[in-house]
């Protein structure tokens, strides 16, 4: 018989009256295989000790064994809710390292795909957030809409979730002939759905009670922890790498950066973080609309280098993933395989502040806060 | 022996047995749950005595209220796994003897007294009678109880708050 | 044997004795409280039994009702006190903790 | 106090609004695809199980090298001179017997990277997704069209040829040793003579 | 906005020999190499100085430079002796909008770097990860445990170039 | 199709053997442990969402393994997680089934070669009934896997024990 | 009345009563629970644009039966760490508690378990058993989720008993009876006799009563929602927090008992609400049986109306469940304290005054 | 003839019988293969850390304690509610005073904040380190 045991790291500070409650790794609302060790005093959280690594898939080791294009399928699998964007970031980083320009059409398609992916990802975030708070129906409504986006991706590259679509210097396929039409249809149908979602969830009094003023993340703290993306914007900072550290062709579009205003409570509470995502979907729609109007004709594969062998050197490039700043730190030693790829995963960084956010709240709030920071374990553990 | 008697014995047995376990079990939570049966049995006895309203009040207040509070209290204050009931060996035996004696005496008295039994009919519609009594002879008691509850409320809350 | 007053009185006596026994033997405050509840219940049985078999009308039942109300108030207060005591002397029971888990 | 009433009203109102939404959806037809009875139309670029058209495969190993997962296992044997393996549909000549072409679909990540480098476009993704199995071993697909005996045969052939070549080489070397002046012409390479019919 | 050069000069002036060099020779990104045992002070200076204000740590990555001598053991597995492990810090200022890369190298046999968690709280897990993956010890770190790998993983640091897989972990076969 | 459906369509007299009835009940009410691991879990969620609707097959997620019948291993099983998965599986009451969804849980998938922390196939710790290939498998593929499992259950016999304690084929 | 009828038929009171007591179980609770679970799934499915069970029987109507048969075959686990006796006893207690409530519910004028004249508060009383059972289950499981869930459930149920009782008190003041049977009989004939529309009161009194009664109905409906742990008050078994609350450790048939009790409770509370405010088994338009002179039809009609009203209540429960998020524990308590209880106080006092008019 | 309570009693017995029979029938059908692992306590796949039967601080459930008193009060009012009409406005007042007394109690509690579930003041995550770095800055300044 084989021997199994689980080592628990015991915190020596624990007192006897405190109850240590495990949430996860199998738990309906930890969004995957996160384990939270809640130190409880009755229902009140004394401390949260997150344990991660249950999905550590050795991404960085794999990169070192792969050639540069082969890394792309693995980047997909990091943040599996925003695969497109992971590829996008990797492609941008590699293009900067290789100093190649991509055709305009490629950039447009990348932006369209990226923004569609952002909507899809936010839909999951919003939906699961609703489910965490106890409203199950919005969850399914969100998945219903997401399915439309997945269909768009599917006709373009053949896969529903992990695309391997954006390549270094180009794309694997050109757009499907129906793509533009279907996207327009989707946008038309999607706007009323967002309204409906707001009616059903965002403005629901119980939902607001549960989320407003809960888990407030002050801006200073957020910056110091390196929190980024919608979570940072929820804390009231207008910071978006698409504008603040531009890449690709985002400068060509006209869109806003929604920030948390503390409409229902304090700035930086769960509701703000949640609502920033709702607003961001609208902004993404705007970008997509503009992009499909302006998209030029052209070839999408012309700039793909045959053999990718970057010069010795290193680069850190970051893009605005739906979850925040996704950075790739790539060191090349001049061979076919990267010497080191380190990913700065937004959720990984956000997760650190989570323990702080939860202190003093109740068990139910842990779920609310966790949902509002929207993490993906694949990315945290890589 | 008719059904009535049978049911009486049933309830009496339920009450006494579970009460016995309440005072003897080593596990305090089990004691609390045995108390549930005691209360339930007592409610049954009330019914047999024709006090239906009191029986239901017993259910609402004792089973639905006091018992739950007791269990909460146990959970608040005790490390339940450890049976921290000082069933001190010094005390059990004398206590048992004393209580046994006492029971014997009272029992003998009860058995030997020729109780005067006035009405053996079940009282009808206890509730409105009770209500009338409350509003007439016992109105002062009624209001006093109100004040008592108020005091208890404030007292309990402020004590628990500390 | 037909069930009459005597039976109820006997039951109530036994319950009462058990309550006393509980109070005497248990040190734990909540257990004592349980004992008290037993005693109150025993007295209630008496009240009601007499009201059924005696000729006091329903006064017995009314008193039983009052007793229940009092019991509730008493339980609330007592538990509050117990809580308070335990809060103040959290470690008062430390020596008797542990073991005997079944 | 105003807050109090407002809260209450807000609560009631938003609940009613929410109920309206869900009630409306009771009558909206479901979006569900009733899968086993209704099979959805797959888009043409669908990426599911790979298929290898062995008639076209030249055994160049490009796909296996492109695969990030290394789930393609190709073994080839050089054909012996005189064997003709035919040409692929886009006109490439085949020179290798593919004796092993296993794709382990339990490992494959359906990334399509193997499809692009293929010179003959004989490996491609199909829209078959219904191939779950009770045994994992069954997920390893063998695409080789040769029968097992033939594979052994081909290997043997090659080895024999190899041996022959070896012998020839030794002989040639000897010969070369013997008369260095005369440059011996090299033995015919496998590439040059595949003009026979395909054996199948 | 300040360029790396200006910052380098400013740092050099203040910290002298702790600031080793500014590397711009490798293409794409320049970085400043600094002493691993002084990094916390330097970072806290970078964080607080009014014209620098590096308030955010973007990334912290451990790297195996693999620049030691490589030896093959009898099984053909590589072990690396000597050389360095490095830590890269990518920091930025959200207020002044400038970025900077720091690098510090530490000997492979005794990799020790001072933690910067005091400056940027976000460094905590990054450092734990570097420890987990490379075995770089961050001095003064509040809670240096493994983070991604199991706490009882005793088979070394997996991202080092000479890492070897164990055969079994808790009775489960590791290699395919 | 369920046993009773067939009876309806063929208009037979209902002489349901209890075994068939029981198998039918088991196969049409497979409650799933609400639990996901990685990317495949997202597809699993999509399968329970409106478009594919797992509920049509009677599959509902139960948060507690005590009340579930089938565990869908949906994603990469790491060593850290494998122990927990084994325990979860153990904690389910018999009869219980396992669907291994996706390349990762089939054999380590894309991580089989360099994954120093990836269990190469969940069948090394728990017995798997159906392997669903794909990375991630389409929702339809998962449904098909489920149908396969139902097929398997349909042919099960009550008399012969389904499965007793399982020792991982590791050592 | 059915009992008398059966008594005449069989000649044995115990047997007659036994049959009568079995009837709600087999005629009603079991089919209802089966149907309700299915309805829950179907309703939720259609609200979410999907279909729900489709493959067991026509549109999945046999789904719950399959579930039950499957649960019958499931292994019944009693984990090591549990307090075994209590663990096994808890489902019994919970089921007994919720089933006892059905004794007092008048399904129709003919079919009523017990015409106990303290009907309403009796039902409130037996919920005490349910609470105790839940606590027992939670504690005996020796599982943190169970314990937390049970504590939450207990606190919640006893808290929401107060507004329920207050509104019941109001109704008693208005009607002067506690018997559910009398209550239903009182609201006979047409729907304007229902208590929600002021009941048998007349004139100004009626008009004044209507808004109060509507408010009262809302309050009691909300608190019954809380008492049966339905969204938005389903925190004791909040999936996203406590796995599945106090029955986390239960499997097989014991779990089925909890499940059954839960659904039985759902119906029981909406039935009570309908008896109190919507005339119970009374038809809103008079009886077809009476007009046609077929007296045997009346009980059937009554049964129909009763079921319809009860089921509508259950439907609204489901509707709410699939619409709303859930409260947090403290908010739930605060809601009870700050909204329901003060409102019911006011209603009580006002109704007292109005009835004196 | 059974009394109404007797009928209820039969109901309860029936319920018990049903549960026992159902579980017994299930016992005939179900497998029983307990293993050690299977019977461990479920805690999301983890080893439960410590028993839940600990000294359980439920200071919030204190609210439940207050509810008990309300419970009793309402129960006590039931007889009153049934008959107050016969006595008229005086009867009404008797009950009303009783109620208002309790109302006063509740208002008091409300004011005192006992109705809130006592919970510690939430501290937003702040940066103590900012302070520390500030002091460091001071030190640096003095040092240089
Ligand atoms: S699809 Fe990807 S993983 Fe599969 S065989 Fe081709 S290259 Fe390899
Ligand atoms: S790349 Fe094409 S031709 Fe070459 S081995 Fe692969 S399938 Fe055959
Ligand atoms: S099989 Fe593919 S999709 Fe599924 S978990 Fe593994 S990598 Fe992700």
CSV table of C-alpha atoms in Angstrom, one decimal, chain B residues 4-5 8-9 12 15-16 19-20 22-28 30-32 35 38-39 42 45-46 48-51 53-54 57-58 61-62 66 69-70 73-74 76-79 81-87 91-92 95-96 99 102-103 106-107 110-111 115-123 126 129-130 133-134 138 141 145 148-149 152 155-156 159-160 162, chain C residues 1-28 30-31 33-35 37-38 40-42 44-45 48-77 79-84 86-87 93 95-102:
chain,number,residue,atom,x,y,z
B,4,UNK,CA,-54.4,6.4,27.4
B,5,UNK,CA,-52.5,4.6,30.1
B,8,UNK,CA,-48.8,7.8,29.6
B,9,UNK,CA,-46.4,5.1,30.4
B,12,UNK,CA,-43.3,8.9,31.4
B,15,UNK,CA,-39.2,11.6,30.0
B,16,UNK,CA,-37.6,9.8,32.9
B,19,UNK,CA,-33.7,12.7,32.1
B,20,UNK,CA,-31.7,10.0,33.6
B,22,UNK,CA,-29.1,13.9,31.0
B,23,UNK,CA,-27.8,13.7,34.4
B,24,UNK,CA,-25.5,10.7,33.9
B,25,UNK,CA,-24.1,10.9,30.4
B,26,UNK,CA,-20.5,11.9,30.3
B,27,UNK,CA,-20.9,13.9,27.1
B,28,UNK,CA,-22.4,17.3,27.6
B,30,UNK,CA,-25.5,14.4,24.3
B,31,UNK,CA,-26.9,15.5,27.6
B,32,UNK,CA,-28.4,18.5,25.9
B,35,UNK,CA,-32.9,17.0,27.3
B,38,UNK,CA,-37.3,15.0,28.2
B,39,UNK,CA,-38.9,18.2,27.1
B,42,UNK,CA,-43.1,16.3,29.4
B,45,UNK,CA,-47.6,14.4,29.6
B,46,UNK,CA,-49.1,17.9,29.5
B,48,UNK,CA,-52.4,13.8,28.6
B,49,UNK,CA,-53.3,16.2,31.4
B,50,UNK,CA,-55.4,18.2,29.0
B,51,UNK,CA,-53.1,21.2,29.0
B,53,UNK,CA,-51.6,25.1,25.1
B,54,UNK,CA,-49.0,24.6,27.8
B,57,UNK,CA,-45.7,26.4,24.6
B,58,UNK,CA,-43.4,23.8,26.1
B,61,UNK,CA,-40.1,27.7,24.3
B,62,UNK,CA,-38.3,24.7,25.6
B,66,UNK,CA,-34.1,27.1,25.6
B,69,UNK,CA,-29.7,28.2,23.6
B,70,UNK,CA,-28.3,25.6,25.9
B,73,UNK,CA,-24.0,27.8,25.3
B,74,UNK,CA,-22.3,24.4,25.5
B,76,UNK,CA,-19.6,28.5,23.3
B,77,UNK,CA,-18.1,27.6,26.5
B,78,UNK,CA,-16.8,24.1,26.2
B,79,UNK,CA,-14.3,22.1,24.5
B,81,UNK,CA,-14.7,16.6,22.9
B,82,UNK,CA,-13.3,16.5,26.3
B,83,UNK,CA,-16.0,15.6,28.6
B,84,UNK,CA,-15.3,18.3,31.1
B,85,UNK,CA,-18.0,17.4,33.5
B,86,UNK,CA,-16.6,17.1,36.9
B,87,UNK,CA,-18.5,14.0,37.8
B,91,UNK,CA,-20.1,13.6,45.0
B,92,UNK,CA,-21.9,11.0,43.0
B,95,UNK,CA,-25.7,12.6,46.0
B,96,UNK,CA,-27.2,9.4,44.8
B,99,UNK,CA,-31.5,12.0,46.3
B,102,UNK,CA,-35.5,12.1,49.3
B,103,UNK,CA,-37.3,10.5,46.4
B,106,UNK,CA,-41.7,12.0,48.8
B,107,UNK,CA,-42.8,8.9,46.9
B,110,UNK,CA,-47.5,10.6,47.5
B,111,UNK,CA,-48.4,7.0,47.5
B,115,UNK,CA,-55.6,12.6,47.0
B,116,UNK,CA,-58.8,14.3,46.5
B,117,UNK,CA,-59.7,14.1,42.8
B,118,UNK,CA,-62.2,16.6,41.9
B,119,UNK,CA,-62.8,16.6,38.2
B,120,UNK,CA,-61.7,13.9,36.0
B,121,UNK,CA,-63.0,15.5,32.8
B,122,UNK,CA,-60.6,17.0,30.4
B,123,UNK,CA,-60.9,20.8,30.5
B,126,UNK,CA,-58.0,25.9,27.8
B,129,UNK,CA,-60.0,30.5,29.6
B,130,UNK,CA,-56.3,31.1,30.1
B,133,UNK,CA,-57.7,34.7,33.5
B,134,UNK,CA,-54.8,36.6,32.2
B,138,UNK,CA,-53.8,37.9,36.7
B,141,UNK,CA,-48.8,39.3,36.8
B,145,UNK,CA,-44.0,39.4,33.4
B,148,UNK,CA,-39.5,40.9,33.8
B,149,UNK,CA,-38.9,40.0,30.3
B,152,UNK,CA,-34.1,40.0,31.3
B,155,UNK,CA,-29.7,42.3,31.2
B,156,UNK,CA,-28.9,39.4,29.1
B,159,UNK,CA,-24.1,41.0,29.9
B,160,UNK,CA,-23.4,39.2,26.7
B,162,UNK,CA,-19.4,42.8,27.6
C,1,UNK,CA,-54.0,0.4,37.2
C,2,UNK,CA,-55.7,3.4,35.9
C,3,UNK,CA,-53.5,6.4,35.6
C,4,UNK,CA,-54.4,9.1,38.0
C,5,UNK,CA,-52.9,11.9,39.8
C,6,UNK,CA,-50.5,9.7,41.8
C,7,UNK,CA,-48.8,8.5,38.6
C,8,UNK,CA,-48.2,12.0,37.5
C,9,UNK,CA,-46.9,13.0,40.9
C,10,UNK,CA,-44.5,10.1,40.9
C,11,UNK,CA,-43.2,11.0,37.5
C,12,UNK,CA,-42.8,14.6,38.6
C,13,UNK,CA,-41.0,13.5,41.8
C,14,UNK,CA,-38.6,11.3,39.9
C,15,UNK,CA,-37.9,14.1,37.4
C,16,UNK,CA,-37.3,16.4,40.3
C,17,UNK,CA,-34.9,14.1,42.0
C,18,UNK,CA,-33.0,13.6,38.8
C,19,UNK,CA,-32.8,17.3,38.4
C,20,UNK,CA,-31.4,17.7,42.0
C,21,UNK,CA,-29.0,14.9,41.3
C,22,UNK,CA,-27.8,16.6,38.2
C,23,UNK,CA,-27.3,19.9,40.0
C,24,UNK,CA,-25.5,18.3,42.8
C,25,UNK,CA,-23.2,16.1,40.8
C,26,UNK,CA,-22.3,18.4,37.9
C,27,UNK,CA,-19.9,21.2,38.2
C,28,UNK,CA,-20.4,22.5,34.8
C,30,UNK,CA,-24.6,24.6,31.9
C,31,UNK,CA,-25.2,21.2,33.3
C,33,UNK,CA,-28.8,24.8,34.2
C,34,UNK,CA,-30.1,21.7,32.7
C,35,UNK,CA,-30.8,20.3,36.1
C,37,UNK,CA,-34.8,23.0,33.8
C,38,UNK,CA,-35.6,19.5,34.8
C,40,UNK,CA,-38.9,23.4,36.6
C,41,UNK,CA,-40.4,20.8,34.4
C,42,UNK,CA,-41.2,18.6,37.3
C,44,UNK,CA,-44.9,22.2,36.0
C,45,UNK,CA,-46.1,18.6,35.8
C,48,UNK,CA,-50.8,20.9,35.7
C,49,UNK,CA,-51.6,17.6,37.3
C,50,UNK,CA,-53.3,19.4,40.2
C,51,UNK,CA,-55.1,21.7,37.9
C,52,UNK,CA,-56.4,18.7,36.0
C,53,UNK,CA,-57.4,16.6,39.0
C,54,UNK,CA,-57.9,19.3,41.6
C,55,UNK,CA,-60.6,21.9,41.6
C,56,UNK,CA,-58.5,25.0,41.0
C,57,UNK,CA,-59.7,25.5,37.5
C,58,UNK,CA,-57.0,26.3,35.1
C,59,UNK,CA,-54.8,28.2,37.5
C,60,UNK,CA,-52.3,25.4,37.5
C,61,UNK,CA,-51.9,25.7,33.8
C,62,UNK,CA,-51.5,29.4,34.1
C,63,UNK,CA,-48.8,29.0,36.6
C,64,UNK,CA,-47.1,26.5,34.5
C,65,UNK,CA,-47.1,29.1,31.8
C,66,UNK,CA,-45.6,31.6,34.1
C,67,UNK,CA,-43.0,29.1,35.1
C,68,UNK,CA,-42.1,28.5,31.5
C,69,UNK,CA,-41.7,32.2,30.9
C,70,UNK,CA,-39.6,32.6,34.0
C,71,UNK,CA,-37.5,29.6,32.9
C,72,UNK,CA,-36.9,31.2,29.6
C,73,UNK,CA,-35.9,34.5,31.2
C,74,UNK,CA,-33.7,32.6,33.6
C,75,UNK,CA,-32.1,30.6,30.9
C,76,UNK,CA,-31.3,33.7,28.9
C,77,UNK,CA,-29.8,35.5,31.9
C,79,UNK,CA,-26.4,31.8,29.8
C,80,UNK,CA,-25.4,35.4,29.5
C,81,UNK,CA,-23.7,35.1,32.8
C,82,UNK,CA,-22.1,31.8,31.9
C,83,UNK,CA,-20.9,33.4,28.7
C,84,UNK,CA,-19.5,36.3,30.6
C,86,UNK,CA,-16.1,32.2,30.4
C,87,UNK,CA,-15.1,35.2,28.5
C,93,UNK,CA,-11.1,25.1,32.8
C,95,UNK,CA,-6.9,21.6,33.7
C,96,UNK,CA,-9.9,19.5,33.0
C,97,UNK,CA,-9.7,19.6,29.3
C,98,UNK,CA,-8.8,16.9,26.9
C,99,UNK,CA,-9.1,13.2,26.2
C,100,UNK,CA,-12.1,11.0,26.3
C,101,UNK,CA,-13.3,11.7,22.9
C,102,UNK,CA,-15.3,8.8,21.6
